[in-house]
mmCIF file of C-alpha atoms in Angstrom:
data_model
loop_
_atom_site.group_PDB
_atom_site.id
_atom_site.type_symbol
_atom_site.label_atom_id
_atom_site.label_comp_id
_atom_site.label_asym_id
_atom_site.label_seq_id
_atom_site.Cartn_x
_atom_site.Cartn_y
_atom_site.Cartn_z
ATOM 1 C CA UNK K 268 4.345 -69.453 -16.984
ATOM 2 C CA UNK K 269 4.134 -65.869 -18.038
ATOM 3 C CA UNK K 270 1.134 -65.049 -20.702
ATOM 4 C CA UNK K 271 1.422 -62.129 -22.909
ATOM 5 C CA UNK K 272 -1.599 -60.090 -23.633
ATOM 6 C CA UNK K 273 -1.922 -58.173 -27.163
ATOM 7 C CA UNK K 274 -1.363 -54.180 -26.192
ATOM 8 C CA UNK K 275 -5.060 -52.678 -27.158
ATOM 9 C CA UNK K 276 -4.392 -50.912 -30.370
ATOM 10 C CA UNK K 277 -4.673 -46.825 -30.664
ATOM 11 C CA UNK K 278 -8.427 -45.653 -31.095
ATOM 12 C CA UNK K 279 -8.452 -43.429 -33.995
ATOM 13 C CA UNK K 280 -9.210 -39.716 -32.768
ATOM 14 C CA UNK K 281 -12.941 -39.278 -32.611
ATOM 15 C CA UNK K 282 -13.726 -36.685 -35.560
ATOM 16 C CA UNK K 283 -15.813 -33.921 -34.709
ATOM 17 C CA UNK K 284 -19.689 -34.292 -35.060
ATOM 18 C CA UNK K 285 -21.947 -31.588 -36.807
ATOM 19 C CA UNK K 286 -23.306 -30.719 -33.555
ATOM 20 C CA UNK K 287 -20.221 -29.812 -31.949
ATOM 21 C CA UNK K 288 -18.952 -25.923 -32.033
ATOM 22 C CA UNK K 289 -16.790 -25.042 -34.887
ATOM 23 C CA UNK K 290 -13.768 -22.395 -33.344
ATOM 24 C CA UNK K 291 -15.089 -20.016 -36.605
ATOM 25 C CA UNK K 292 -18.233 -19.191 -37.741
ATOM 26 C CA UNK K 293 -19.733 -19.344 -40.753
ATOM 27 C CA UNK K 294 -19.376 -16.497 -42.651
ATOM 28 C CA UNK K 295 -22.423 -14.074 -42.887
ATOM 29 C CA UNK K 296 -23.024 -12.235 -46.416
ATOM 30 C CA UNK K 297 -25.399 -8.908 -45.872
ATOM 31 C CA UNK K 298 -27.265 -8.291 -49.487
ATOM 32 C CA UNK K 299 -26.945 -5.490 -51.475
ATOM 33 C CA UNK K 300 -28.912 -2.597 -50.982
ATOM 34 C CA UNK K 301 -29.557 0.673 -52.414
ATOM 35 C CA UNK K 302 -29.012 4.161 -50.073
ATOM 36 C CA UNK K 303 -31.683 5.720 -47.947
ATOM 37 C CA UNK K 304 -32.653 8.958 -49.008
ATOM 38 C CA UNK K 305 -34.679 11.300 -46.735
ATOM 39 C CA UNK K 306 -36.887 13.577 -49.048
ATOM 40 C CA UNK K 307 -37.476 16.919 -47.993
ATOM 41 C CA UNK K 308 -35.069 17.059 -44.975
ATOM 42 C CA UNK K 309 -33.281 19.988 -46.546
ATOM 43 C CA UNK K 310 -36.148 21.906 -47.247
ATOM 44 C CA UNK K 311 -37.026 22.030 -43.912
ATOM 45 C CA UNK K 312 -33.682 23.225 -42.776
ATOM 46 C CA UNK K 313 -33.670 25.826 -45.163
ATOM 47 C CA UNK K 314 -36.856 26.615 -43.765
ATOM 48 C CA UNK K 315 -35.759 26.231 -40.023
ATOM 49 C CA UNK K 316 -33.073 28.885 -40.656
ATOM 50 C CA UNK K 317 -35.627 31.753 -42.507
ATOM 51 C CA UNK K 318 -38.005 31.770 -39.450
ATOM 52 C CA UNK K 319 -35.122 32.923 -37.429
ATOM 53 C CA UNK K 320 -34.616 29.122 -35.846
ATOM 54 C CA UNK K 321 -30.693 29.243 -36.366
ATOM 55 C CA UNK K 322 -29.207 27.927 -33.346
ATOM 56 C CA UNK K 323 -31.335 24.867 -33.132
ATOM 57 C CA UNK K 324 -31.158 24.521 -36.953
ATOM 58 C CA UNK K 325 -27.280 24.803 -37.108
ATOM 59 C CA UNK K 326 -26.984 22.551 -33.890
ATOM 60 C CA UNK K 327 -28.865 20.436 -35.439
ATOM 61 C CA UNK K 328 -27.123 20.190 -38.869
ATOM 62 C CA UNK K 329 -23.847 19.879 -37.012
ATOM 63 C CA UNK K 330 -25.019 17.067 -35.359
ATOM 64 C CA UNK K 331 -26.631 15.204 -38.351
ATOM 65 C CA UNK K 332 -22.619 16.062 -39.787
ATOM 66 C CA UNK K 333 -20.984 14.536 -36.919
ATOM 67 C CA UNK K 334 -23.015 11.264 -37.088
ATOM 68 C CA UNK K 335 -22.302 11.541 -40.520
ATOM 69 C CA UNK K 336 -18.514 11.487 -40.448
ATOM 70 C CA UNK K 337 -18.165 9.080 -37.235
ATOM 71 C CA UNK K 338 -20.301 6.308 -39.230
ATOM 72 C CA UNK K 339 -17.952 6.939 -42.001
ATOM 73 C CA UNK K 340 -14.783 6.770 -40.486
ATOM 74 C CA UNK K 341 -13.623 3.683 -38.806
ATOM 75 C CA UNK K 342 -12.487 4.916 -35.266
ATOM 76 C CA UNK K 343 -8.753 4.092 -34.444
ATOM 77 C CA UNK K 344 -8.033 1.312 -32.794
ATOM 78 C CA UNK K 345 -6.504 3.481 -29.921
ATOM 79 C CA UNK K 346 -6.782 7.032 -29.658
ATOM 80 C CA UNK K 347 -3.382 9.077 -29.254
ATOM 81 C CA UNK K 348 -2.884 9.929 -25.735
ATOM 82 C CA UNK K 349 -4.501 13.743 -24.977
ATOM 83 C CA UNK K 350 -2.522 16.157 -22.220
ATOM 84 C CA UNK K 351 -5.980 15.008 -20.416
ATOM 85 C CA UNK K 352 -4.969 11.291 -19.842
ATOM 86 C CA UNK K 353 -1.494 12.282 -19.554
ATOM 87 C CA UNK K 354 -2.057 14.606 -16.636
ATOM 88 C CA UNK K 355 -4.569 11.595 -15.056
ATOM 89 C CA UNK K 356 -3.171 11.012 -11.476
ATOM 90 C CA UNK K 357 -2.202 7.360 -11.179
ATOM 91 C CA UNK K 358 -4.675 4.621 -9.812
ATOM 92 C CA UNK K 359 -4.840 4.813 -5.894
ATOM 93 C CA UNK K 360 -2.648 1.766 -4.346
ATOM 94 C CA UNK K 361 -5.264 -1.288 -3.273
ATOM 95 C CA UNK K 362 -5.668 -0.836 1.063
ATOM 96 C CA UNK K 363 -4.546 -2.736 3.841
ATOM 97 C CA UNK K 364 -5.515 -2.366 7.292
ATOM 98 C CA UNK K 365 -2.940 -1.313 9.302
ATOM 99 C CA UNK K 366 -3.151 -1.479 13.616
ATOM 100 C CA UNK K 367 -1.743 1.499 15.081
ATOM 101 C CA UNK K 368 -0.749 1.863 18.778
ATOM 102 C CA UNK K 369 -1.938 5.763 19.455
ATOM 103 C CA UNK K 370 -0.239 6.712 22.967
ATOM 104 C CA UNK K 371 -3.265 8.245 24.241
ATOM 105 C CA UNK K 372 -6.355 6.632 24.874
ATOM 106 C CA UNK K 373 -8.774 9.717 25.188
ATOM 107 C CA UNK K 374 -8.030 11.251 22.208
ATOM 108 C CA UNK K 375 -9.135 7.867 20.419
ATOM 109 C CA UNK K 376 -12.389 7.705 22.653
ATOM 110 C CA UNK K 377 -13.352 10.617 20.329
ATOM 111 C CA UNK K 378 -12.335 8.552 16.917
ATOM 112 C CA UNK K 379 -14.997 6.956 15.070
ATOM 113 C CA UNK K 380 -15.033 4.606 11.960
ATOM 114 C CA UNK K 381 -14.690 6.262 8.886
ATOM 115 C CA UNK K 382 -13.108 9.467 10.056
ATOM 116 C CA UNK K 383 -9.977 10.993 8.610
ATOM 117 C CA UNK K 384 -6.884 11.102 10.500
ATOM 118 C CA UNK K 385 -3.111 12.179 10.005
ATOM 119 C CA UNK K 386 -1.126 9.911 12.489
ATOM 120 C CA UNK K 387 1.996 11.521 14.346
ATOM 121 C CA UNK K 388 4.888 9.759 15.689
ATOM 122 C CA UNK K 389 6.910 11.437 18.543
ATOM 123 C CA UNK K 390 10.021 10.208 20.042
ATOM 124 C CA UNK K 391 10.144 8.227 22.888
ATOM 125 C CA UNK K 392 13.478 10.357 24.317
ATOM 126 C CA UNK K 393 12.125 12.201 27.073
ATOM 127 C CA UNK K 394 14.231 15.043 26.704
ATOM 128 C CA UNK K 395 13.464 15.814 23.447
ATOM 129 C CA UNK K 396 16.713 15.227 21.451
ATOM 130 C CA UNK K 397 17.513 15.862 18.267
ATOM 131 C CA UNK K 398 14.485 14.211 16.869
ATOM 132 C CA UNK K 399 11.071 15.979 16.093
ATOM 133 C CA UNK K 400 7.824 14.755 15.353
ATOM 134 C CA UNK K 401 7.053 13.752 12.189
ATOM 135 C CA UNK K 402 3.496 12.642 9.864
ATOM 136 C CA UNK K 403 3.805 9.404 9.064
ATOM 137 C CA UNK K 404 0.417 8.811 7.265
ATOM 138 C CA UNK K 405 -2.108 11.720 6.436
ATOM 139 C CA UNK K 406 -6.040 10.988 5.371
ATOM 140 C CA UNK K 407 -5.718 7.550 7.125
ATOM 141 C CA UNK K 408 -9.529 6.531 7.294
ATOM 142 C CA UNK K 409 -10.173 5.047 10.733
ATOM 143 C CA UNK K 410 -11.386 1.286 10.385
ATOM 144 C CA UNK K 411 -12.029 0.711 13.972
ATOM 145 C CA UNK K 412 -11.775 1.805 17.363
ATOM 146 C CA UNK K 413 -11.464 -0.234 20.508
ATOM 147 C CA UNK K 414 -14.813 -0.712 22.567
ATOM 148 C CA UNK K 415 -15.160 1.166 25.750
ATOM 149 C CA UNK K 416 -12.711 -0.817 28.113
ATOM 150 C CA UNK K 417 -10.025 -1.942 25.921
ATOM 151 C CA UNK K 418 -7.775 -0.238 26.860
ATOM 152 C CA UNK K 419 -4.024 -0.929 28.118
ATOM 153 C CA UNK K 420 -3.024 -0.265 31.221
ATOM 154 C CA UNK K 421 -0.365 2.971 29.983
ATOM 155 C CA UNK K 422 -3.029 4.575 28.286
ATOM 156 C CA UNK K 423 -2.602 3.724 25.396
ATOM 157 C CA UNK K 424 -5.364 2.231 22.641
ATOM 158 C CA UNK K 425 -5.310 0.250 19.433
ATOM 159 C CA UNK K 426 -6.817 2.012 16.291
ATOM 160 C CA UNK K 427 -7.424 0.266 13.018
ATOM 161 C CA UNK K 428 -6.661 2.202 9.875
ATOM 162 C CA UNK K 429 -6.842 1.937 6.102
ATOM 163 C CA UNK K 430 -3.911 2.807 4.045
ATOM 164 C CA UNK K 431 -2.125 1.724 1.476
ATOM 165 C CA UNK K 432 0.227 -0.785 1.636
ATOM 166 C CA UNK K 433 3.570 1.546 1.763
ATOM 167 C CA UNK K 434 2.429 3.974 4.674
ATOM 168 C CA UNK K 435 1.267 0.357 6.359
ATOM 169 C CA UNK K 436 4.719 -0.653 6.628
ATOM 170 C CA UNK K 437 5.823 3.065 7.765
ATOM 171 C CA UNK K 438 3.201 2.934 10.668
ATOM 172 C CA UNK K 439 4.737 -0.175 11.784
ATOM 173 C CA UNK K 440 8.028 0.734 11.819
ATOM 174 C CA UNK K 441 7.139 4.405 13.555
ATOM 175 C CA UNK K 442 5.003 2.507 16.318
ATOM 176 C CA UNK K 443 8.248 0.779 17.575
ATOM 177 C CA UNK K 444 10.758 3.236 18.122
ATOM 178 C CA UNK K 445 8.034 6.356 18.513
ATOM 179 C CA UNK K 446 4.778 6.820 20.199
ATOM 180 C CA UNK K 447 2.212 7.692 18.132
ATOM 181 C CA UNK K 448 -1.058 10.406 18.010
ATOM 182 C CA UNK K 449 -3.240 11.425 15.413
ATOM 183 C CA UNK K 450 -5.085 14.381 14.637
ATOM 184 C CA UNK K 451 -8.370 14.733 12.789
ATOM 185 C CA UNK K 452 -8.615 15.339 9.498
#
């Protein structure tokens, strides 16, 4: 025996109350009113400027004329680009902290966190060859240095620098087929 059951019927959509927030406000009216009028303002300029008072009277007046003019004028709603904010260098690139393999250990004994380092890498040929050295990152700021003891057994030590993300991937790729040093900034 199978029973069917009436399907509930739609509930009409709830209609806002007065309480709720309306998505615009009411409209606000400000009254009329007549023009303020300073009495005897120009008098005393006039005055200012007879004693001998010129500079601070004239600064003065071209001040009252530039507050004037900007609360007359509605400013743009973006100002044309200047030579200024054209010649702006671009926003530095967000950091990343980068672990760097420096060859020897010493010279990062005498690193400490927030000093500025350019980090070298050097071919691993022994003879030389046709590579040189190169700067792979310059103004790296040192994040941190290994404690006293950590240390690997070739010398070698692991630095933590800041950089941005680029040069991050450049240290990585220099600290596998170079050794690496830095020099303070």
């Amino acid at each position: 025996m199978t029973t069917t059951h009436p399907s509930p019927s739609p509930s009409p959509s709830p209609s806002p109350s007065p309480s709720s927030p309306s998505s615009v406000p009411a409209p606000c009216t400000v009254p009329p009113f007549e023009p303020l009028r300073v009495r005897g303002a120009r008098h005393r300029l006039r005055r200012a400027l007879r004693r001998g008072r010129r500079a601070p009277a004239l600064l003065l007046a071209l001040t009252a004329g530039a507050l004037a003019v900007a609360h007359t004028n509605p400013a743009p709603a973006a100002p044309p680009p200047t030579t200024a904010t054209r010649a702006r260098p671009p926003a530095p690139a967000p950091l990343v902290s980068a672990p760097v393999r420096i060859a020897d250990a010493a010279t990062v004994r005498l690193l400490r966190p927030g000093d500025r380092v350019d980090v070298i890498a050097a071919p691993n040929s022994p003879l030389g060859g046709e590579d040189e050295a190169r700067v792979v990152a310059t103004g790296a700021r040192v994040a941190e240095v290994p404690r006293p003891g950590e240390t690997r057994s070739d010398g070698g030590a692991l630095v933590v620098l800041s950089v941005p993300r680029p040069t991050a991937a450049a240290l990585a790729g220099a600290g596998v087929t170079s050794q690496l040093a830095v020099t303070v900034c």
